[in-house]
CSV table of C-alpha atoms in Angstrom, one decimal:
chain,number,residue,atom,x,y,z
B,27,MET,CA,-61.8,-19.5,-107.9
B,28,THR,CA,-64.6,-22.1,-107.8
B,29,LEU,CA,-64.1,-25.3,-109.8
B,30,GLU,CA,-67.2,-26.6,-111.6
B,31,VAL,CA,-67.4,-30.4,-111.6
B,32,ILE,CA,-69.8,-32.1,-114.1
B,33,GLU,CA,-70.6,-35.8,-113.5
B,34,CYS,CA,-70.7,-38.2,-116.4
B,35,GLU,CA,-70.7,-42.0,-116.6
B,36,GLU,CA,-68.1,-44.1,-118.4
B,37,PHE,CA,-68.5,-44.4,-122.2
B,38,LYS,CA,-71.0,-41.6,-122.3
B,39,GLU,CA,-71.0,-38.3,-124.2
B,40,LEU,CA,-71.1,-34.8,-122.7
B,41,SER,CA,-71.6,-31.7,-124.8
B,42,LEU,CA,-70.2,-28.3,-123.6
B,43,ARG,CA,-70.5,-24.8,-125.0
B,44,LEU,CA,-67.3,-23.7,-126.6
B,45,GLY,CA,-67.4,-20.5,-124.6
B,46,SER,CA,-67.1,-22.5,-121.3
B,47,LEU,CA,-63.7,-23.8,-122.4
B,48,MET,CA,-62.3,-20.5,-123.5
B,49,GLU,CA,-59.7,-18.4,-121.6
B,50,ASN,CA,-58.7,-15.0,-122.8
B,51,GLY,CA,-60.2,-15.8,-126.2
B,52,GLU,CA,-58.3,-19.1,-126.6
B,53,LEU,CA,-59.4,-22.7,-126.3
B,54,LYS,CA,-57.3,-24.2,-123.5
B,55,ILE,CA,-57.6,-27.8,-122.5
B,56,ASP,CA,-55.6,-28.9,-119.5
B,57,GLU,CA,-52.2,-30.2,-120.6
B,58,ARG,CA,-52.2,-33.0,-118.1
B,59,ILE,CA,-55.1,-34.8,-119.9
B,60,ALA,CA,-54.8,-33.5,-123.5
B,61,SER,CA,-52.7,-36.4,-124.6
B,62,LYS,CA,-53.6,-39.1,-122.1
B,63,GLY,CA,-56.7,-40.5,-123.8
B,64,TYR,CA,-58.8,-40.0,-120.7
B,65,LEU,CA,-61.4,-38.1,-122.9
B,66,THR,CA,-62.0,-37.9,-126.6
B,67,ALA,CA,-63.4,-34.7,-128.1
B,68,THR,CA,-65.3,-33.7,-131.3
B,69,MET,CA,-66.6,-30.3,-132.3
B,70,ALA,CA,-70.0,-29.6,-134.0
B,71,GLY,CA,-72.5,-26.7,-133.9
B,72,GLY,CA,-70.5,-24.5,-131.6
B,73,GLN,CA,-70.2,-27.2,-129.0
B,74,ILE,CA,-67.5,-29.7,-128.0
B,75,ALA,CA,-68.7,-33.2,-127.3
B,76,PHE,CA,-66.5,-35.0,-124.8
B,77,ARG,CA,-66.8,-38.8,-124.8
B,78,THR,CA,-65.6,-40.5,-121.7
B,79,THR,CA,-63.6,-43.7,-122.2
B,80,ARG,CA,-62.6,-46.6,-119.9
B,81,PHE,CA,-61.1,-44.3,-117.3
B,82,VAL,CA,-62.9,-43.1,-114.1
B,83,GLY,CA,-62.0,-40.3,-111.8
B,84,THR,CA,-62.1,-36.5,-111.6
B,85,ILE,CA,-60.4,-35.2,-114.8
B,86,PRO,CA,-59.5,-31.5,-115.2
B,87,VAL,CA,-60.5,-30.0,-118.5
B,88,THR,CA,-59.7,-26.3,-117.9
B,89,SER,CA,-58.7,-24.4,-114.8
B,90,LYS,CA,-62.4,-23.8,-114.1
B,91,LEU,CA,-64.0,-27.0,-115.2
B,92,ALA,CA,-63.5,-30.8,-114.4
B,93,ILE,CA,-65.4,-33.9,-115.4
B,94,LYS,CA,-66.1,-36.5,-112.8
B,95,VAL,CA,-66.3,-39.9,-114.6
B,96,THR,CA,-68.2,-42.5,-112.6
B,97,PRO,CA,-68.2,-46.3,-113.2
B,98,ARG,CA,-71.1,-47.6,-115.3
B,99,THR,CA,-71.3,-50.6,-113.0
B,100,SER,CA,-72.2,-50.3,-109.3
B,101,ILE,CA,-69.1,-51.0,-107.3
B,102,ALA,CA,-69.1,-51.3,-103.6
B,103,ASN,CA,-65.4,-50.7,-103.0
B,104,LEU,CA,-63.3,-49.6,-106.0
B,105,THR,CA,-60.2,-49.1,-103.9
B,106,TYR,CA,-60.4,-52.7,-102.7
B,107,MET,CA,-60.6,-53.9,-106.3
B,108,LEU,CA,-57.7,-51.6,-107.2
B,109,VAL,CA,-55.5,-53.0,-104.4
B,110,ARG,CA,-56.3,-56.6,-105.1
B,111,SER,CA,-55.7,-56.2,-108.8
B,112,GLY,CA,-52.3,-54.7,-108.4
B,113,VAL,CA,-53.0,-52.2,-111.2
B,114,ILE,CA,-51.4,-48.8,-110.5
B,115,PRO,CA,-53.7,-45.9,-111.2
B,116,SER,CA,-52.5,-42.6,-112.6
B,117,ALA,CA,-52.3,-39.6,-110.3
B,118,ILE,CA,-52.8,-36.1,-111.9
B,119,SER,CA,-50.1,-34.2,-110.0
B,120,GLY,CA,-51.2,-30.7,-108.9
B,121,PHE,CA,-54.9,-31.4,-109.3
B,122,SER,CA,-56.5,-32.5,-106.1
B,123,LYS,CA,-59.9,-33.7,-105.2
B,124,GLY,CA,-61.6,-34.6,-101.9
B,125,TYR,CA,-61.6,-38.1,-100.5
B,126,MET,CA,-63.2,-39.6,-97.5
B,127,PRO,CA,-60.7,-40.1,-94.7
B,128,ARG,CA,-60.8,-43.9,-95.1
B,129,PHE,CA,-58.0,-45.8,-96.5
B,130,VAL,CA,-57.0,-49.3,-97.7
B,131,ALA,CA,-53.6,-50.9,-97.4
B,132,ALA,CA,-51.8,-51.1,-100.8
B,133,ALA,CA,-48.5,-51.7,-102.5
B,134,ASN,CA,-46.8,-49.2,-104.9
B,135,VAL,CA,-48.2,-46.1,-103.1
B,136,GLU,CA,-44.7,-44.6,-103.5
B,137,LYS,CA,-45.1,-44.6,-107.3
B,138,ILE,CA,-48.6,-43.2,-107.1
B,139,TYR,CA,-48.0,-40.3,-104.7
B,140,GLY,CA,-44.3,-39.9,-104.9
B,141,ARG,CA,-44.5,-37.1,-107.5
B,142,SER,CA,-47.2,-35.3,-105.6
B,143,LEU,CA,-45.1,-35.5,-102.4
B,144,LEU,CA,-42.0,-34.2,-104.1
B,145,ASP,CA,-43.7,-31.3,-105.8
B,146,GLY,CA,-45.4,-30.3,-102.6
B,147,ALA,CA,-42.2,-30.5,-100.6
B,148,LYS,CA,-40.4,-28.4,-103.3
B,149,SER,CA,-43.1,-25.7,-102.9
B,150,ILE,CA,-42.6,-25.8,-99.2
B,151,ALA,CA,-38.8,-25.5,-99.6
B,152,LYS,CA,-39.2,-22.4,-101.7
B,153,ARG,CA,-41.3,-20.7,-99.0
B,154,GLY,CA,-39.1,-22.0,-96.2
B,155,PHE,CA,-39.6,-24.9,-93.9
B,156,MET,CA,-41.6,-24.2,-90.8
B,157,LYS,CA,-39.7,-23.9,-87.5
B,158,ALA,CA,-40.7,-24.1,-83.9
B,159,TYR,CA,-39.1,-23.9,-80.5
B,160,VAL,CA,-37.9,-27.4,-79.7
B,161,LYS,CA,-36.6,-28.5,-76.2
B,162,ASN,CA,-33.0,-29.5,-76.2
B,163,ALA,CA,-32.7,-33.1,-75.0
B,164,ASN,CA,-29.1,-32.5,-73.9
B,165,ALA,CA,-29.3,-28.9,-72.6
B,166,PRO,CA,-26.2,-27.4,-71.0
B,167,PRO,CA,-26.6,-26.7,-67.2
B,168,TRP,CA,-27.5,-23.3,-65.9
B,169,ARG,CA,-28.7,-22.0,-69.3
B,170,GLY,CA,-32.1,-21.0,-70.6
B,171,ARG,CA,-35.2,-19.6,-68.9
B,172,PHE,CA,-35.3,-20.3,-65.1
B,173,MET,CA,-38.6,-22.2,-64.2
B,174,ALA,CA,-39.4,-21.3,-60.6
B,175,SER,CA,-42.6,-23.5,-60.4
B,176,GLU,CA,-40.8,-26.5,-61.7
B,177,THR,CA,-37.9,-26.0,-59.3
B,178,VAL,CA,-40.3,-25.8,-56.3
B,179,LYS,CA,-42.3,-28.9,-57.4
B,180,ARG,CA,-39.3,-31.1,-58.2
B,181,HIS,CA,-36.6,-30.0,-55.9
B,182,ALA,CA,-37.2,-27.2,-53.2
B,183,SER,CA,-40.3,-28.9,-51.9
B,184,LYS,CA,-38.3,-32.0,-51.3
B,185,GLY,CA,-35.6,-30.2,-49.4
B,186,ILE,CA,-33.1,-30.4,-52.3
B,187,ARG,CA,-30.9,-27.3,-52.5
B,188,TYR,CA,-28.7,-26.0,-55.3
B,189,ARG,CA,-30.7,-27.7,-58.1
B,190,HIS,CA,-32.8,-25.7,-60.5
B,191,GLU,CA,-35.0,-26.3,-63.6
B,192,PHE,CA,-34.3,-24.4,-66.8
B,193,ASP,CA,-36.3,-24.4,-70.0
B,194,HIS,CA,-33.7,-24.6,-72.8
B,195,SER,CA,-35.2,-24.6,-76.3
B,196,THR,CA,-34.0,-23.7,-79.7
B,197,LEU,CA,-35.7,-22.6,-82.9
B,198,SER,CA,-35.4,-25.6,-85.1
B,199,ALA,CA,-36.9,-27.1,-88.3
B,200,THR,CA,-36.9,-30.5,-86.6
B,201,VAL,CA,-40.6,-30.7,-86.2
B,202,ILE,CA,-43.0,-33.5,-86.9
B,203,GLU,CA,-44.2,-32.0,-90.1
B,204,ASN,CA,-40.7,-31.7,-91.6
B,205,ILE,CA,-39.6,-35.0,-90.2
B,206,SER,CA,-42.6,-36.8,-91.8
B,207,LEU,CA,-41.9,-35.2,-95.2
B,208,LYS,CA,-38.2,-36.3,-94.9
B,209,GLU,CA,-39.1,-39.9,-93.9
B,210,ALA,CA,-41.7,-40.2,-96.7
B,211,LEU,CA,-39.2,-38.8,-99.3
B,212,LYS,CA,-36.6,-41.3,-98.2
B,213,GLN,CA,-39.2,-44.1,-98.5
B,214,VAL,CA,-40.1,-43.0,-102.1
B,215,ARG,CA,-36.4,-42.9,-102.9
B,216,ARG,CA,-35.8,-46.4,-101.6
B,217,TRP,CA,-38.8,-47.7,-103.7
B,218,HIS,CA,-37.5,-46.2,-106.9
B,219,LEU,CA,-33.9,-47.4,-106.3
B,220,ALA,CA,-35.4,-50.9,-105.9
B,221,ASN,CA,-37.9,-50.8,-108.8
B,222,ASP,CA,-37.2,-47.9,-111.1
B,223,LYS,CA,-33.7,-46.5,-110.3
B,224,LYS,CA,-33.3,-44.6,-113.6
B,225,ASN,CA,-36.3,-42.5,-112.9
B,226,PRO,CA,-35.2,-38.8,-112.6
B,227,ILE,CA,-37.3,-38.4,-109.5
B,228,VAL,CA,-34.4,-40.0,-107.5
B,229,LYS,CA,-32.1,-37.1,-108.3
B,230,GLU,CA,-34.8,-34.6,-107.5
B,231,ILE,CA,-35.4,-36.2,-104.1
B,232,ASP,CA,-31.6,-36.2,-103.4
B,233,ALA,CA,-31.5,-32.5,-104.0
B,234,LEU,CA,-34.5,-31.9,-101.7
B,235,LEU,CA,-33.1,-34.1,-99.0
B,236,HIS,CA,-30.0,-31.9,-99.1
B,237,ASP,CA,-32.2,-28.9,-98.4
B,238,LEU,CA,-33.6,-30.9,-95.4
B,239,TRP,CA,-30.2,-31.6,-93.9
B,240,SER,CA,-31.1,-29.5,-90.8
B,241,VAL,CA,-34.1,-31.7,-90.0
B,242,ALA,CA,-33.1,-34.7,-87.9
B,243,ASP,CA,-33.9,-38.2,-88.9
B,244,TRP,CA,-36.6,-40.0,-87.0
B,245,ASP,CA,-35.0,-42.5,-84.6
B,246,GLY,CA,-38.1,-43.7,-82.8
B,247,ARG,CA,-40.9,-46.1,-83.7
B,248,ARG,CA,-42.7,-45.6,-87.0
B,249,THR,CA,-46.0,-46.0,-85.2
B,250,ASP,CA,-45.1,-43.0,-82.9
B,251,LEU,CA,-44.3,-40.8,-85.9
B,252,LEU,CA,-47.6,-41.7,-87.6
B,253,SER,CA,-49.5,-41.1,-84.4
B,254,GLU,CA,-48.1,-37.6,-84.1
B,255,LEU,CA,-48.5,-36.9,-87.8
B,256,SER,CA,-52.1,-38.0,-87.8
B,257,GLN,CA,-52.9,-35.3,-85.2
B,258,LYS,CA,-50.9,-32.6,-87.0
B,259,VAL,CA,-52.3,-33.3,-90.5
B,260,ARG,CA,-55.9,-32.9,-89.3
B,261,SER,CA,-55.4,-29.5,-87.8
B,262,ILE,CA,-53.0,-27.5,-90.1
B,263,PRO,CA,-53.5,-23.8,-89.5
B,264,PRO,CA,-54.4,-21.5,-92.5
B,265,GLN,CA,-50.9,-19.9,-92.6
B,266,LEU,CA,-49.5,-23.3,-93.3
B,267,ALA,CA,-52.0,-24.4,-95.9
B,268,HIS,CA,-49.2,-25.2,-98.3
B,269,TYR,CA,-48.2,-28.1,-96.0
B,270,ARG,CA,-51.7,-29.7,-96.1
B,271,ASP,CA,-51.5,-31.7,-99.4
B,272,PRO,CA,-47.9,-32.9,-99.0
B,273,LEU,CA,-48.5,-34.0,-95.5
B,274,TRP,CA,-51.5,-36.1,-96.5
B,275,ALA,CA,-49.4,-37.7,-99.3
B,276,ALA,CA,-46.6,-38.4,-96.7
B,277,PHE,CA,-49.3,-39.9,-94.3
B,278,LEU,CA,-50.4,-42.3,-97.0
B,279,ILE,CA,-46.9,-43.2,-98.2
B,280,LEU,CA,-45.6,-43.9,-94.7
B,281,GLN,CA,-48.5,-46.3,-94.1
B,282,SER,CA,-48.7,-47.7,-97.6
B,283,LEU,CA,-52.4,-46.7,-98.0
B,284,LEU,CA,-54.7,-45.6,-100.8
B,285,PRO,CA,-57.8,-43.4,-100.2
B,286,GLU,CA,-61.3,-44.8,-100.6
B,287,VAL,CA,-62.1,-43.4,-104.1
B,288,ASN,CA,-65.8,-44.2,-104.2
B,289,PHE,CA,-66.9,-41.2,-102.2
B,290,ASP,CA,-66.0,-37.5,-102.0
B,291,GLY,CA,-64.7,-36.0,-98.8
B,292,PHE,CA,-62.4,-33.4,-97.3
B,293,VAL,CA,-59.0,-35.0,-97.6
B,294,LYS,CA,-57.3,-33.2,-100.5
B,295,LEU,CA,-55.1,-35.6,-102.6
B,296,ASP,CA,-54.2,-36.0,-106.2
B,297,SER,CA,-57.1,-37.1,-108.4
B,298,LEU,CA,-56.6,-40.8,-109.2
B,299,ILE,CA,-57.5,-41.9,-112.7
B,300,ILE,CA,-58.4,-45.6,-112.9
B,301,ASP,CA,-58.7,-47.9,-115.9
B,302,VAL,CA,-61.6,-49.9,-114.5
B,303,SER,CA,-61.5,-52.4,-117.4
B,304,LYS,CA,-57.9,-53.3,-116.6
B,305,VAL,CA,-58.6,-53.4,-112.8
B,306,PHE,CA,-61.6,-55.7,-113.3
B,307,GLU,CA,-59.6,-58.2,-115.4
B,308,ALA,CA,-56.7,-58.3,-113.0
B,309,PHE,CA,-59.0,-58.4,-109.9
B,310,ILE,CA,-60.9,-61.5,-111.2
B,311,ARG,CA,-57.6,-63.2,-112.1
B,312,ARG,CA,-56.2,-62.5,-108.6
B,313,GLU,CA,-59.4,-63.8,-106.8
B,314,LEU,CA,-59.3,-67.0,-108.8
B,315,THR,CA,-55.6,-67.5,-108.3
B,316,ASP,CA,-56.0,-67.2,-104.5
B,317,ARG,CA,-58.8,-69.7,-104.4
B,318,LEU,CA,-58.5,-72.3,-107.1
B,319,TRP,CA,-55.0,-73.5,-106.1
B,320,LYS,CA,-56.6,-75.5,-103.2
B,321,GLN,CA,-58.4,-77.7,-105.8
B,322,GLY,CA,-55.2,-78.1,-107.9
B,323,TYR,CA,-55.9,-75.5,-110.5
B,324,ILE,CA,-53.3,-72.9,-111.7
B,325,VAL,CA,-54.6,-69.6,-113.1
B,326,GLU,CA,-52.4,-67.7,-115.6
B,327,ASP,CA,-52.5,-64.4,-117.5
B,328,GLY,CA,-52.9,-65.3,-121.2
B,329,ASN,CA,-51.6,-61.8,-122.1
B,330,LYS,CA,-48.2,-62.7,-120.7
B,331,ARG,CA,-48.2,-66.3,-122.0
B,332,PRO,CA,-50.1,-66.1,-125.4
B,333,GLY,CA,-50.9,-69.1,-127.5
B,334,ASN,CA,-50.3,-69.6,-131.2
B,335,PHE,CA,-53.3,-68.9,-133.5
B,336,PHE,CA,-52.1,-71.4,-136.1
B,337,VAL,CA,-50.7,-74.8,-135.2
B,338,ASP,CA,-47.8,-74.3,-137.7
B,339,GLY,CA,-46.8,-70.9,-136.2
B,340,GLY,CA,-47.3,-68.0,-138.6
B,341,GLY,CA,-46.6,-65.2,-136.0
B,342,PHE,CA,-50.2,-64.7,-134.9
B,343,THR,CA,-51.1,-65.2,-131.3
B,344,VAL,CA,-54.2,-65.3,-129.0
B,345,HIS,CA,-54.3,-63.6,-125.6
B,346,PRO,CA,-57.1,-64.8,-123.4
B,347,ASP,CA,-57.3,-62.9,-120.1
B,348,ILE,CA,-57.5,-66.0,-117.9
B,349,VAL,CA,-56.1,-69.4,-118.6
B,350,ILE,CA,-56.9,-72.2,-116.1
B,351,ARG,CA,-54.7,-75.3,-116.0
B,352,LYS,CA,-54.8,-78.6,-114.1
B,353,ASP,CA,-52.0,-81.1,-114.1
B,354,GLY,CA,-50.3,-79.1,-116.8
B,355,ALA,CA,-53.2,-79.1,-119.3
B,356,ILE,CA,-55.5,-76.2,-120.1
B,357,VAL,CA,-59.0,-77.0,-118.9
B,358,ALA,CA,-60.8,-73.6,-119.4
B,359,LEU,CA,-60.4,-70.1,-120.8
B,360,LEU,CA,-62.2,-67.0,-119.5
B,361,ASP,CA,-62.3,-63.5,-121.0
B,362,ALA,CA,-63.0,-60.6,-118.6
B,363,LYS,CA,-65.5,-58.1,-120.2
B,364,TYR,CA,-66.2,-55.0,-118.2
B,365,LYS,CA,-69.6,-54.6,-119.8
B,366,THR,CA,-73.1,-55.6,-118.9
B,367,ASP,CA,-73.6,-57.7,-122.1
B,368,PRO,CA,-71.0,-59.2,-124.4
B,369,LYS,CA,-71.5,-58.5,-128.1
B,370,GLU,CA,-71.4,-61.0,-131.0
B,371,GLN,CA,-67.8,-60.0,-131.8
B,372,ASP,CA,-66.9,-60.9,-128.2
B,373,ARG,CA,-68.3,-64.4,-128.6
B,374,TYR,CA,-66.3,-64.9,-131.8
B,375,GLU,CA,-63.2,-63.8,-130.1
B,376,VAL,CA,-63.6,-66.3,-127.2
B,377,LEU,CA,-64.3,-69.1,-129.6
B,378,SER,CA,-61.2,-68.3,-131.6
B,379,PHE,CA,-59.2,-68.5,-128.3
B,380,MET,CA,-60.7,-71.8,-127.5
B,381,ASP,CA,-60.1,-73.2,-130.9
B,382,ALA,CA,-56.5,-72.0,-131.1
B,383,MET,CA,-55.6,-73.4,-127.7
B,384,ASN,CA,-57.7,-76.6,-128.2
B,385,VAL,CA,-59.9,-76.0,-125.1
B,386,ALA,CA,-63.5,-77.3,-124.9
B,387,VAL,CA,-64.7,-75.0,-122.1
B,388,GLY,CA,-64.6,-71.2,-122.0
B,389,GLY,CA,-66.7,-68.1,-121.7
B,390,PHE,CA,-67.0,-64.6,-120.3
B,391,VAL,CA,-66.8,-62.9,-116.9
B,392,CYS,CA,-69.0,-59.8,-116.7
B,393,PRO,CA,-70.2,-57.6,-113.8
B,394,ALA,CA,-73.6,-58.6,-112.5
B,395,ASN,CA,-76.4,-56.5,-114.1
B,396,GLY,CA,-79.3,-57.3,-111.8
B,397,VAL,CA,-81.0,-59.4,-114.4
B,398,ASP,CA,-78.8,-62.2,-115.8
B,399,THR,CA,-77.0,-64.8,-113.6
B,400,SER,CA,-74.1,-67.1,-114.4
B,401,ARG,CA,-75.4,-69.6,-117.0
B,402,TYR,CA,-74.5,-72.0,-119.7
B,403,LEU,CA,-74.8,-70.3,-123.1
B,404,GLY,CA,-74.6,-73.3,-125.4
B,405,SER,CA,-72.3,-75.7,-127.3
B,406,THR,CA,-71.0,-75.3,-130.9
B,407,ALA,CA,-71.0,-78.0,-133.6
B,408,THR,CA,-67.4,-78.9,-132.7
B,409,GLY,CA,-68.2,-79.4,-129.0
B,410,LYS,CA,-67.0,-76.1,-127.6
B,411,LYS,CA,-69.1,-75.2,-124.5
B,412,MET,CA,-69.5,-71.5,-123.7
B,413,PHE,CA,-70.6,-70.0,-120.4
B,414,GLY,CA,-71.4,-66.5,-119.2
B,415,LEU,CA,-70.4,-65.9,-115.6
B,416,ARG,CA,-71.3,-62.9,-113.5
B,417,TYR,CA,-69.4,-61.2,-110.6
B,418,ASP,CA,-71.3,-58.9,-108.3
B,419,LEU,CA,-69.1,-55.8,-107.8
B,420,ALA,CA,-71.8,-54.2,-105.7
B,421,SER,CA,-71.6,-56.9,-103.0
B,422,HIS,CA,-70.6,-55.6,-99.6
B,423,ASP,CA,-69.1,-58.9,-98.6
B,424,ALA,CA,-66.2,-59.1,-100.9
B,425,ASP,CA,-64.8,-62.4,-99.6
B,426,ALA,CA,-68.2,-64.2,-99.9
B,427,GLU,CA,-68.7,-63.0,-103.4
B,428,ALA,CA,-65.2,-64.1,-104.5
B,429,GLN,CA,-65.8,-67.5,-103.0
B,430,ARG,CA,-69.2,-67.8,-104.7
B,431,PHE,CA,-67.6,-66.9,-108.0
B,432,SER,CA,-64.7,-69.3,-107.7
B,433,GLU,CA,-67.2,-72.1,-107.0
B,434,ASN,CA,-69.1,-71.2,-110.2
B,435,VAL,CA,-65.8,-71.4,-112.2
B,436,ILE,CA,-65.2,-74.9,-110.8
B,437,THR,CA,-68.9,-75.8,-111.7
B,438,MET,CA,-68.2,-74.6,-115.3
B,439,ILE,CA,-65.0,-76.6,-115.6
B,440,THR,CA,-66.5,-79.8,-114.3
B,441,GLY,CA,-69.4,-79.5,-116.8
B,442,SER,CA,-72.2,-78.8,-114.4
B,443,HIS,CA,-74.8,-76.1,-115.0
B,444,ASP,CA,-75.9,-75.7,-111.4
B,445,PHE,CA,-74.5,-72.2,-110.6
B,446,VAL,CA,-75.0,-70.4,-107.4
């Protein structure tokens, strides 16, 4: 069955005929996305209008139809942003899409692909783990298939008598494919025991590892295992197609990698659903944290350390995305807006943050739109100075762009208007 994929940009609307969403006379929306908020739907005139939200990725709607939501901003490397931000994307287990065979080192890959690996390994266990003839490292003497050519080459040709070569092998499940699945499952188990030990996936992995008891543990170097796995995973025969997706998941987990999500390719993995707004905010904060400390600035997440809206308490708080301190005092506030142009309400929000936290300098961080540049917006009657800063997500030199942006932030703090 061919899956139809329709492309749509973030925060856009897409109308589909009701008939295209019907199966056996019933309207069936994929259960994996029905309650996740990835899409909103309204019905009018025999059509269903789907509105994409802040999430990007390939989202299944029915068994025959998926919507590929693309970022509204040009992004050179979304995976790099994702890794730097530390935001964990959602993976739709059981729904795969193609990725380019290019990867980026990342943390928390066990959480992202652990379920996919486990479900795939369970499916393999039901069908039976593959076996192959494996040479016995400690073969008993005088047993197995006599190898005349090896005997001549190694012994008889050298005048050695009474010594023979035998090929002694056994049919075993201890093959690279099964070893890799077992090692990756053990890694996912360790991650959850350290970070989320109450997760039911731990018991599921324990049960599956029991089924893998006959597969020996890998006692060599991890690099050697990965080298052998990389060869196997690219040439899986059709009769073992059920091994393909779990082995790719194991390959990423064992190396702590994420696929490059910007482009489609042939590597089949779970479709990653990414909240780009949240990634953009955390990414900007991470880049500033790593660069401004050299000048004595400390960058904080105002969502984790909110300020009081009223000086006498009252229970109301403000949550700026980025709080910048120096020598213990707040010197600037920034709000990350993943949109090309902030609205009037956004300006009021930032001004309320600045007023509540008694800060004279603040503004927005928005993706570059090809027209506006970082600039001074103006000053209020009470002396609050507001700036609009731009970050070029389409830049192919990520380090240079991060450095340019951090210099503009310092320019803003010091009161200069000479942005680069």
